[in-house]
């Protein structure tokens, strides 16, 4: 039940802001974010089971992120790994629209997904459970396990918190403060879940999974928020990529709770 929030050209000081939680089974083998040996321009975590990733950036300013569509009880035999959709774009030189046009013929081979990809100039979105790929307007957006900007409680709350954090940081050009605020919102689980679900027209008793989807940070036995990633790109093209690990199995094995990477985008 992942969540992706992003601000694209919503702030002159920070043209791109990303905040993302990856929710997964704790036991699924994963490598934390770093530059890939087989693709040195790619900075991303890695799913060691299928080889792809859920979110990443490149030195050239490309970025991509993925969430799954919530489809309880739907069987998908012989489906391809959705993580390759993200890594494929990061390794590719095609424009976002061209990349998604090439994907269209095979998108039915994947389980339900939301894919957001971008460069410094444009952002595109596609889901294989909705219409054709489209460019995304400037602004603050969010997607969880329904379609882009569907008003699920945590998406609505997350978009508001991201917009507030960006506005506050822009006044002082305070990137560290913005990163702290992004991680605070990604750790958010302290709000009236029942009231939020009622406002969204979701019956939490009829759909127990809805209670999980209502919280930005998920913590349940065996499954939950494994990592939280905050990415900030400032007006000078300086990128700060901060990942915090919350997977209890990884932390118990000695993983550092946070890693930070900095780079400057190629002109």
PDB file of C-alpha atoms in Angstrom:
ATOM      1  CA  UNK A   1       0.000   0.000   0.000  1.00  0.00           C
ATOM      2  CA  UNK A   2       2.572   2.569  -1.104  1.00  0.00           C
ATOM      3  CA  UNK A   3       2.056   6.324  -1.241  1.00  0.00           C
ATOM      4  CA  UNK A   4       3.691   8.834  -3.586  1.00  0.00           C
ATOM      5  CA  UNK A   5       3.385  12.600  -3.121  1.00  0.00           C
ATOM      6  CA  UNK A   6       5.140  15.111  -5.345  1.00  0.00           C
ATOM      7  CA  UNK A   7       5.285  18.788  -6.117  1.00  0.00           C
ATOM      8  CA  UNK A   8       6.159  19.599  -9.723  1.00  0.00           C
ATOM      9  CA  UNK A   9       6.916  23.265 -10.333  1.00  0.00           C
ATOM     10  CA  UNK A  10       4.746  24.132  -7.360  1.00  0.00           C
ATOM     11  CA  UNK A  11       7.613  26.145  -5.860  1.00  0.00           C
ATOM     12  CA  UNK A  12      10.126  28.392  -7.622  1.00  0.00           C
ATOM     13  CA  UNK A  13      12.718  27.517  -4.980  1.00  0.00           C
ATOM     14  CA  UNK A  14      12.155  23.761  -5.310  1.00  0.00           C
ATOM     15  CA  UNK A  15      10.939  22.739  -8.792  1.00  0.00           C
ATOM     16  CA  UNK A  16      10.657  19.097  -7.746  1.00  0.00           C
ATOM     17  CA  UNK A  17       9.776  17.664  -4.349  1.00  0.00           C
ATOM     18  CA  UNK A  18       9.038  13.969  -3.813  1.00  0.00           C
ATOM     19  CA  UNK A  19       7.883  12.160  -0.686  1.00  0.00           C
ATOM     20  CA  UNK A  20       7.222   8.427  -0.919  1.00  0.00           C
ATOM     21  CA  UNK A  21       6.529   5.506   1.384  1.00  0.00           C
ATOM     22  CA  UNK A  22       7.214   1.972   0.247  1.00  0.00           C
ATOM     23  CA  UNK A  23       4.933  -0.547   1.960  1.00  0.00           C
ATOM     24  CA  UNK A  24       5.974  -4.162   1.520  1.00  0.00           C
ATOM     25  CA  UNK A  25       6.415  -7.497   3.272  1.00  0.00           C
ATOM     26  CA  UNK A  26       9.328  -7.044   5.644  1.00  0.00           C
ATOM     27  CA  UNK A  27      10.912 -10.314   4.520  1.00  0.00           C
ATOM     28  CA  UNK A  28      11.159  -9.327   0.837  1.00  0.00           C
ATOM     29  CA  UNK A  29      14.880  -8.878   0.075  1.00  0.00           C
ATOM     30  CA  UNK A  30      15.773  -5.295  -0.771  1.00  0.00           C
ATOM     31  CA  UNK A  31      18.905  -3.196  -1.223  1.00  0.00           C
ATOM     32  CA  UNK A  32      18.710   0.322   0.120  1.00  0.00           C
ATOM     33  CA  UNK A  33      19.101   3.327  -2.162  1.00  0.00           C
ATOM     34  CA  UNK A  34      22.451   3.818  -3.854  1.00  0.00           C
ATOM     35  CA  UNK A  35      24.007   4.174  -7.278  1.00  0.00           C
ATOM     36  CA  UNK A  36      23.706   0.932  -9.221  1.00  0.00           C
ATOM     37  CA  UNK A  37      26.823  -0.955 -10.291  1.00  0.00           C
ATOM     38  CA  UNK A  38      25.216  -1.966 -13.594  1.00  0.00           C
ATOM     39  CA  UNK A  39      23.717   1.503 -14.219  1.00  0.00           C
ATOM     40  CA  UNK A  40      25.942   4.091 -12.496  1.00  0.00           C
ATOM     41  CA  UNK A  41      23.677   6.998 -13.445  1.00  0.00           C
ATOM     42  CA  UNK A  42      20.760   5.492 -11.484  1.00  0.00           C
ATOM     43  CA  UNK A  43      20.197   6.276  -7.802  1.00  0.00           C
ATOM     44  CA  UNK A  44      17.507   4.001  -6.388  1.00  0.00           C
ATOM     45  CA  UNK A  45      16.724   1.209  -4.014  1.00  0.00           C
ATOM     46  CA  UNK A  46      16.505  -2.267  -5.488  1.00  0.00           C
ATOM     47  CA  UNK A  47      14.133  -5.178  -5.168  1.00  0.00           C
ATOM     48  CA  UNK A  48      16.497  -8.149  -4.948  1.00  0.00           C
ATOM     49  CA  UNK A  49      13.720 -10.610  -5.732  1.00  0.00           C
ATOM     50  CA  UNK A  50      12.772  -9.236  -9.165  1.00  0.00           C
ATOM     51  CA  UNK A  51      15.618  -6.791  -9.858  1.00  0.00           C
ATOM     52  CA  UNK A  52      13.612  -3.612 -10.400  1.00  0.00           C
ATOM     53  CA  UNK A  53      12.809  -0.674  -8.161  1.00  0.00           C
ATOM     54  CA  UNK A  54       9.879   1.343  -6.847  1.00  0.00           C
ATOM     55  CA  UNK A  55      11.432   4.815  -7.134  1.00  0.00           C
ATOM     56  CA  UNK A  56      14.627   6.409  -8.346  1.00  0.00           C
ATOM     57  CA  UNK A  57      16.381   9.352  -9.980  1.00  0.00           C
ATOM     58  CA  UNK A  58      19.301   9.791 -12.371  1.00  0.00           C
ATOM     59  CA  UNK A  59      22.163  12.229 -12.699  1.00  0.00           C
ATOM     60  CA  UNK A  60      20.472  13.615 -15.820  1.00  0.00           C
ATOM     61  CA  UNK A  61      17.328  14.594 -13.902  1.00  0.00           C
ATOM     62  CA  UNK A  62      15.070  11.692 -14.873  1.00  0.00           C
ATOM     63  CA  UNK A  63      12.896  10.239 -12.138  1.00  0.00           C
ATOM     64  CA  UNK A  64      10.221   7.605 -11.811  1.00  0.00           C
ATOM     65  CA  UNK A  65       8.025   6.092  -9.124  1.00  0.00           C
ATOM     66  CA  UNK A  66       5.445   3.326  -8.950  1.00  0.00           C
ATOM     67  CA  UNK A  67       2.511   2.327  -6.773  1.00  0.00           C
ATOM     68  CA  UNK A  68       0.295  -0.716  -7.075  1.00  0.00           C
ATOM     69  CA  UNK A  69      -3.440  -0.697  -7.724  1.00  0.00           C
ATOM     70  CA  UNK A  70      -5.470  -2.204  -4.887  1.00  0.00           C
ATOM     71  CA  UNK A  71      -7.211  -5.254  -6.431  1.00  0.00           C
ATOM     72  CA  UNK A  72      -8.135  -7.751  -3.701  1.00  0.00           C
ATOM     73  CA  UNK A  73      -9.011 -11.202  -4.972  1.00  0.00           C
ATOM     74  CA  UNK A  74      -7.857 -10.599  -8.550  1.00  0.00           C
ATOM     75  CA  UNK A  75      -5.580 -13.341  -9.903  1.00  0.00           C
ATOM     76  CA  UNK A  76      -2.708 -12.451 -12.234  1.00  0.00           C
ATOM     77  CA  UNK A  77      -0.865 -15.473 -13.563  1.00  0.00           C
ATOM     78  CA  UNK A  78       2.465 -14.982 -15.343  1.00  0.00           C
ATOM     79  CA  UNK A  79       2.462 -11.234 -14.687  1.00  0.00           C
ATOM     80  CA  UNK A  80       5.668  -9.301 -15.282  1.00  0.00           C
ATOM     81  CA  UNK A  81       7.402  -7.467 -12.445  1.00  0.00           C
ATOM     82  CA  UNK A  82       6.153  -3.900 -12.159  1.00  0.00           C
ATOM     83  CA  UNK A  83       9.476  -2.692 -10.793  1.00  0.00           C
ATOM     84  CA  UNK A  84      11.009  -2.988 -14.257  1.00  0.00           C
ATOM     85  CA  UNK A  85       8.752  -0.145 -15.413  1.00  0.00           C
ATOM     86  CA  UNK A  86      10.648   2.272 -13.171  1.00  0.00           C
ATOM     87  CA  UNK A  87      14.140   0.942 -13.838  1.00  0.00           C
ATOM     88  CA  UNK A  88      13.376   0.794 -17.560  1.00  0.00           C
ATOM     89  CA  UNK A  89      12.675   4.520 -17.696  1.00  0.00           C
ATOM     90  CA  UNK A  90      15.673   5.426 -15.561  1.00  0.00           C
ATOM     91  CA  UNK A  91      17.983   3.490 -17.885  1.00  0.00           C
ATOM     92  CA  UNK A  92      16.294   4.906 -21.000  1.00  0.00           C
ATOM     93  CA  UNK A  93      16.855   8.110 -22.952  1.00  0.00           C
ATOM     94  CA  UNK A  94      13.365   8.395 -24.468  1.00  0.00           C
ATOM     95  CA  UNK A  95      11.129  11.330 -23.643  1.00  0.00           C
ATOM     96  CA  UNK A  96       8.471  10.385 -21.051  1.00  0.00           C
ATOM     97  CA  UNK A  97       5.602  10.423 -23.549  1.00  0.00           C
ATOM     98  CA  UNK A  98       7.509   8.221 -25.993  1.00  0.00           C
ATOM     99  CA  UNK A  99       8.462   5.765 -23.243  1.00  0.00           C
ATOM    100  CA  UNK A 100       4.840   5.377 -22.168  1.00  0.00           C
ATOM    101  CA  UNK A 101       3.640   5.064 -25.764  1.00  0.00           C
ATOM    102  CA  UNK A 102       6.012   2.128 -26.229  1.00  0.00           C
ATOM    103  CA  UNK A 103       4.740   0.597 -22.977  1.00  0.00           C
ATOM    104  CA  UNK A 104       1.089   0.683 -24.048  1.00  0.00           C
ATOM    105  CA  UNK A 105       1.226  -2.535 -26.078  1.00  0.00           C
ATOM    106  CA  UNK A 106       2.393  -4.623 -23.122  1.00  0.00           C
ATOM    107  CA  UNK A 107       0.917  -2.875 -20.082  1.00  0.00           C
ATOM    108  CA  UNK A 108      -1.788  -5.564 -19.816  1.00  0.00           C
ATOM    109  CA  UNK A 109       0.933  -8.033 -18.822  1.00  0.00           C
ATOM    110  CA  UNK A 110       1.400  -6.330 -15.452  1.00  0.00           C
ATOM    111  CA  UNK A 111      -0.722  -6.310 -12.354  1.00  0.00           C
ATOM    112  CA  UNK A 112      -2.456  -2.997 -11.749  1.00  0.00           C
ATOM    113  CA  UNK A 113      -0.055  -0.097 -11.433  1.00  0.00           C
ATOM    114  CA  UNK A 114       0.354   3.666 -11.313  1.00  0.00           C
ATOM    115  CA  UNK A 115       3.528   4.936 -12.957  1.00  0.00           C
ATOM    116  CA  UNK A 116       4.764   8.524 -12.672  1.00  0.00           C
ATOM    117  CA  UNK A 117       7.839   9.477 -14.697  1.00  0.00           C
ATOM    118  CA  UNK A 118       9.512  12.774 -15.355  1.00  0.00           C
ATOM    119  CA  UNK A 119      12.407  14.969 -16.345  1.00  0.00           C
ATOM    120  CA  UNK A 120      13.256  18.510 -15.326  1.00  0.00           C
ATOM    121  CA  UNK A 121      10.797  19.797 -17.937  1.00  0.00           C
ATOM    122  CA  UNK A 122       7.801  17.462 -17.755  1.00  0.00           C
ATOM    123  CA  UNK A 123       5.992  14.793 -15.747  1.00  0.00           C
ATOM    124  CA  UNK A 124       3.779  12.044 -17.147  1.00  0.00           C
ATOM    125  CA  UNK A 125       1.382   9.553 -15.587  1.00  0.00           C
ATOM    126  CA  UNK A 126      -0.144   6.287 -16.696  1.00  0.00           C
ATOM    127  CA  UNK A 127      -2.117   3.465 -15.121  1.00  0.00           C
ATOM    128  CA  UNK A 128      -3.076   0.233 -16.799  1.00  0.00           C
ATOM    129  CA  UNK A 129      -6.410   0.546 -15.005  1.00  0.00           C
ATOM    130  CA  UNK A 130      -7.441   3.859 -16.582  1.00  0.00           C
ATOM    131  CA  UNK A 131      -7.177   5.781 -19.846  1.00  0.00           C
ATOM    132  CA  UNK A 132      -4.134   6.696 -21.932  1.00  0.00           C
ATOM    133  CA  UNK A 133      -0.929   8.230 -20.583  1.00  0.00           C
ATOM    134  CA  UNK A 134      -1.073  11.959 -19.964  1.00  0.00           C
ATOM    135  CA  UNK A 135       1.138  14.867 -19.004  1.00  0.00           C
ATOM    136  CA  UNK A 136       0.757  16.070 -15.414  1.00  0.00           C
ATOM    137  CA  UNK A 137       0.157  19.750 -14.733  1.00  0.00           C
ATOM    138  CA  UNK A 138       2.326  21.763 -12.371  1.00  0.00           C
ATOM    139  CA  UNK A 139       1.161  21.493  -8.775  1.00  0.00           C
ATOM    140  CA  UNK A 140       1.118  19.132  -5.811  1.00  0.00           C
ATOM    141  CA  UNK A 141      -0.124  15.637  -6.594  1.00  0.00           C
ATOM    142  CA  UNK A 142      -0.525  12.324  -4.837  1.00  0.00           C
ATOM    143  CA  UNK A 143      -1.232   8.697  -5.592  1.00  0.00           C
ATOM    144  CA  UNK A 144      -1.601   5.619  -3.455  1.00  0.00           C
ATOM    145  CA  UNK A 145      -3.358   2.470  -4.607  1.00  0.00           C
ATOM    146  CA  UNK A 146      -6.093   4.089  -6.662  1.00  0.00           C
ATOM    147  CA  UNK A 147      -5.580   6.508  -9.566  1.00  0.00           C
ATOM    148  CA  UNK A 148      -3.587   9.757  -9.451  1.00  0.00           C
ATOM    149  CA  UNK A 149      -5.128  12.389  -7.150  1.00  0.00           C
ATOM    150  CA  UNK A 150      -7.972  10.097  -6.052  1.00  0.00           C
ATOM    151  CA  UNK A 151      -9.044  11.731  -2.767  1.00  0.00           C
ATOM    152  CA  UNK A 152      -8.157   8.938  -0.385  1.00  0.00           C
ATOM    153  CA  UNK A 153      -7.673  10.382   3.108  1.00  0.00           C
ATOM    154  CA  UNK A 154      -3.914   9.897   3.270  1.00  0.00           C
ATOM    155  CA  UNK A 155      -3.436  11.353  -0.217  1.00  0.00           C
ATOM    156  CA  UNK A 156      -5.482  14.455   0.607  1.00  0.00           C
ATOM    157  CA  UNK A 157      -3.654  14.898   3.895  1.00  0.00           C
ATOM    158  CA  UNK A 158      -0.255  14.218   2.357  1.00  0.00           C
ATOM    159  CA  UNK A 159      -0.735  16.732  -0.463  1.00  0.00           C
ATOM    160  CA  UNK A 160      -1.708  19.417   2.017  1.00  0.00           C
ATOM    161  CA  UNK A 161       1.247  18.698   4.298  1.00  0.00           C
ATOM    162  CA  UNK A 162       3.697  18.659   1.386  1.00  0.00           C
ATOM    163  CA  UNK A 163       2.396  21.981   0.075  1.00  0.00           C
ATOM    164  CA  UNK A 164       2.704  23.538   3.530  1.00  0.00           C
ATOM    165  CA  UNK A 165       6.241  22.193   3.990  1.00  0.00           C
ATOM    166  CA  UNK A 166       7.344  23.494   0.590  1.00  0.00           C
ATOM    167  CA  UNK A 167       5.913  26.948   1.252  1.00  0.00           C
ATOM    168  CA  UNK A 168       7.637  27.202   4.624  1.00  0.00           C
ATOM    169  CA  UNK A 169      11.012  26.023   3.297  1.00  0.00           C
ATOM    170  CA  UNK A 170      10.905  28.298   0.251  1.00  0.00           C
ATOM    171  CA  UNK A 171      10.798  31.411   2.428  1.00  0.00           C
ATOM    172  CA  UNK A 172      14.233  30.639   3.895  1.00  0.00           C
ATOM    173  CA  UNK A 173      15.632  28.362   1.142  1.00  0.00           C
ATOM    174  CA  UNK A 174      16.015  25.797   3.937  1.00  0.00           C
ATOM    175  CA  UNK A 175      16.482  22.397   2.295  1.00  0.00           C
ATOM    176  CA  UNK A 176      17.320  20.495   5.524  1.00  0.00           C
ATOM    177  CA  UNK A 177      14.110  21.814   7.103  1.00  0.00           C
ATOM    178  CA  UNK A 178      12.120  20.720   4.061  1.00  0.00           C
ATOM    179  CA  UNK A 179      13.597  17.216   4.207  1.00  0.00           C
ATOM    180  CA  UNK A 180      12.735  16.967   7.898  1.00  0.00           C
ATOM    181  CA  UNK A 181       9.167  18.062   7.199  1.00  0.00           C
ATOM    182  CA  UNK A 182       8.807  15.517   4.396  1.00  0.00           C
ATOM    183  CA  UNK A 183       9.971  12.693   6.639  1.00  0.00           C
ATOM    184  CA  UNK A 184       7.616  13.872   9.372  1.00  0.00           C
ATOM    185  CA  UNK A 185       4.643  13.727   7.026  1.00  0.00           C
ATOM    186  CA  UNK A 186       5.697  10.287   5.751  1.00  0.00           C
ATOM    187  CA  UNK A 187       5.760   9.032   9.352  1.00  0.00           C
ATOM    188  CA  UNK A 188       2.267  10.401   9.987  1.00  0.00           C
ATOM    189  CA  UNK A 189      -0.171   7.949  11.550  1.00  0.00           C
ATOM    190  CA  UNK A 190      -1.709  10.123  14.230  1.00  0.00           C
ATOM    191  CA  UNK A 191      -5.037  11.330  12.921  1.00  0.00           C
ATOM    192  CA  UNK A 192      -8.691  10.353  13.174  1.00  0.00           C
ATOM    193  CA  UNK A 193      -8.762   7.417  10.768  1.00  0.00           C
ATOM    194  CA  UNK A 194     -12.437   6.649  11.313  1.00  0.00           C
ATOM    195  CA  UNK A 195     -13.548  10.221  10.588  1.00  0.00           C
ATOM    196  CA  UNK A 196     -11.337  10.447   7.510  1.00  0.00           C
ATOM    197  CA  UNK A 197     -12.757   7.224   6.130  1.00  0.00           C
ATOM    198  CA  UNK A 198     -16.316   8.404   6.690  1.00  0.00           C
ATOM    199  CA  UNK A 199     -15.614  11.649   4.824  1.00  0.00           C
ATOM    200  CA  UNK A 200     -14.219   9.616   1.925  1.00  0.00           C
ATOM    201  CA  UNK A 201     -17.281   7.343   1.891  1.00  0.00           C
ATOM    202  CA  UNK A 202     -15.271   4.238   2.848  1.00  0.00           C
ATOM    203  CA  UNK A 203     -16.758   1.611   5.147  1.00  0.00           C
ATOM    204  CA  UNK A 204     -13.829   0.459   7.257  1.00  0.00           C
ATOM    205  CA  UNK A 205     -15.832  -2.389   8.784  1.00  0.00           C
ATOM    206  CA  UNK A 206     -16.826  -3.794   5.394  1.00  0.00           C
ATOM    207  CA  UNK A 207     -13.296  -3.401   3.982  1.00  0.00           C
ATOM    208  CA  UNK A 208     -10.633  -3.996   6.670  1.00  0.00           C
ATOM    209  CA  UNK A 209      -7.889  -3.077   4.203  1.00  0.00           C
ATOM    210  CA  UNK A 210      -9.327   0.448   4.084  1.00  0.00           C
ATOM    211  CA  UNK A 211      -8.040   1.101   7.581  1.00  0.00           C
ATOM    212  CA  UNK A 212      -4.501   0.374   6.418  1.00  0.00           C
ATOM    213  CA  UNK A 213      -4.891   2.607   3.398  1.00  0.00           C
ATOM    214  CA  UNK A 214      -6.021   5.505   5.575  1.00  0.00           C
ATOM    215  CA  UNK A 215      -2.640   5.984   7.247  1.00  0.00           C
ATOM    216  CA  UNK A 216       0.446   7.382   5.527  1.00  0.00           C
ATOM    217  CA  UNK A 217       2.702   5.179   7.663  1.00  0.00           C
ATOM    218  CA  UNK A 218       1.718   1.531   8.012  1.00  0.00           C
ATOM    219  CA  UNK A 219       2.933  -0.749  10.802  1.00  0.00           C
ATOM    220  CA  UNK A 220       1.419  -4.236  10.978  1.00  0.00           C
ATOM    221  CA  UNK A 221       2.928  -7.659  11.748  1.00  0.00           C
ATOM    222  CA  UNK A 222       4.962  -8.848   8.762  1.00  0.00           C
ATOM    223  CA  UNK A 223       3.974  -5.994   6.462  1.00  0.00           C
ATOM    224  CA  UNK A 224       4.286  -2.246   6.563  1.00  0.00           C
ATOM    225  CA  UNK A 225       6.236   0.830   5.584  1.00  0.00           C
ATOM    226  CA  UNK A 226       9.733  -0.472   4.869  1.00  0.00           C
ATOM    227  CA  UNK A 227      11.285   2.799   3.770  1.00  0.00           C
ATOM    228  CA  UNK A 228      10.473   6.483   3.391  1.00  0.00           C
ATOM    229  CA  UNK A 229      12.163   8.580   0.723  1.00  0.00           C
ATOM    230  CA  UNK A 230      12.338  12.361   0.430  1.00  0.00           C
ATOM    231  CA  UNK A 231      13.850  13.936  -2.682  1.00  0.00           C
ATOM    232  CA  UNK A 232      14.346  17.668  -3.108  1.00  0.00           C
ATOM    233  CA  UNK A 233      15.621  19.403  -6.249  1.00  0.00           C
ATOM    234  CA  UNK A 234      16.348  23.099  -5.840  1.00  0.00           C
ATOM    235  CA  UNK A 235      16.388  25.827  -8.478  1.00  0.00           C
ATOM    236  CA  UNK A 236      20.133  25.346  -9.041  1.00  0.00           C
ATOM    237  CA  UNK A 237      19.686  21.660  -9.886  1.00  0.00           C
ATOM    238  CA  UNK A 238      21.055  20.384  -6.592  1.00  0.00           C
ATOM    239  CA  UNK A 239      19.451  17.113  -5.561  1.00  0.00           C
ATOM    240  CA  UNK A 240      19.205  15.705  -2.054  1.00  0.00           C
ATOM    241  CA  UNK A 241      17.931  12.128  -1.807  1.00  0.00           C
ATOM    242  CA  UNK A 242      17.180  10.996   1.750  1.00  0.00           C
ATOM    243  CA  UNK A 243      15.981   7.492   2.573  1.00  0.00           C
ATOM    244  CA  UNK A 244      14.926   6.319   6.031  1.00  0.00           C
ATOM    245  CA  UNK A 245      14.580   2.619   6.756  1.00  0.00           C
ATOM    246  CA  UNK A 246      11.778   1.466   9.041  1.00  0.00           C
ATOM    247  CA  UNK A 247      11.809  -2.254   8.185  1.00  0.00           C
ATOM    248  CA  UNK A 248      12.299  -3.946  11.582  1.00  0.00           C
ATOM    249  CA  UNK A 249      14.123  -6.913  10.029  1.00  0.00           C
ATOM    250  CA  UNK A 250      16.606  -4.647   8.253  1.00  0.00           C
ATOM    251  CA  UNK A 251      17.191  -2.554  11.369  1.00  0.00           C
ATOM    252  CA  UNK A 252      17.686  -5.673  13.488  1.00  0.00           C
ATOM    253  CA  UNK A 253      20.346  -6.881  11.044  1.00  0.00           C
ATOM    254  CA  UNK A 254      22.335  -3.676  11.493  1.00  0.00           C
ATOM    255  CA  UNK A 255      21.091  -1.483   8.632  1.00  0.00           C
ATOM    256  CA  UNK A 256      21.652   2.235   9.162  1.00  0.00           C
ATOM    257  CA  UNK A 257      18.343   4.018   9.782  1.00  0.00           C
ATOM    258  CA  UNK A 258      19.053   6.777   7.232  1.00  0.00           C
ATOM    259  CA  UNK A 259      21.165   7.386   4.138  1.00  0.00           C
ATOM    260  CA  UNK A 260      21.566  10.667   2.253  1.00  0.00           C
ATOM    261  CA  UNK A 261      22.903  11.181  -1.270  1.00  0.00           C
ATOM    262  CA  UNK A 262      23.620  14.529  -2.893  1.00  0.00           C
ATOM    263  CA  UNK A 263      24.279  15.314  -6.543  1.00  0.00           C
ATOM    264  CA  UNK A 264      24.003  18.146  -9.015  1.00  0.00           C
ATOM    265  CA  UNK A 265      22.050  17.572 -12.205  1.00  0.00           C
ATOM    266  CA  UNK A 266      23.866  17.832 -15.496  1.00  0.00           C
ATOM    267  CA  UNK A 267      23.266  21.163 -17.222  1.00  0.00           C
TER     268      UNK A 267
END
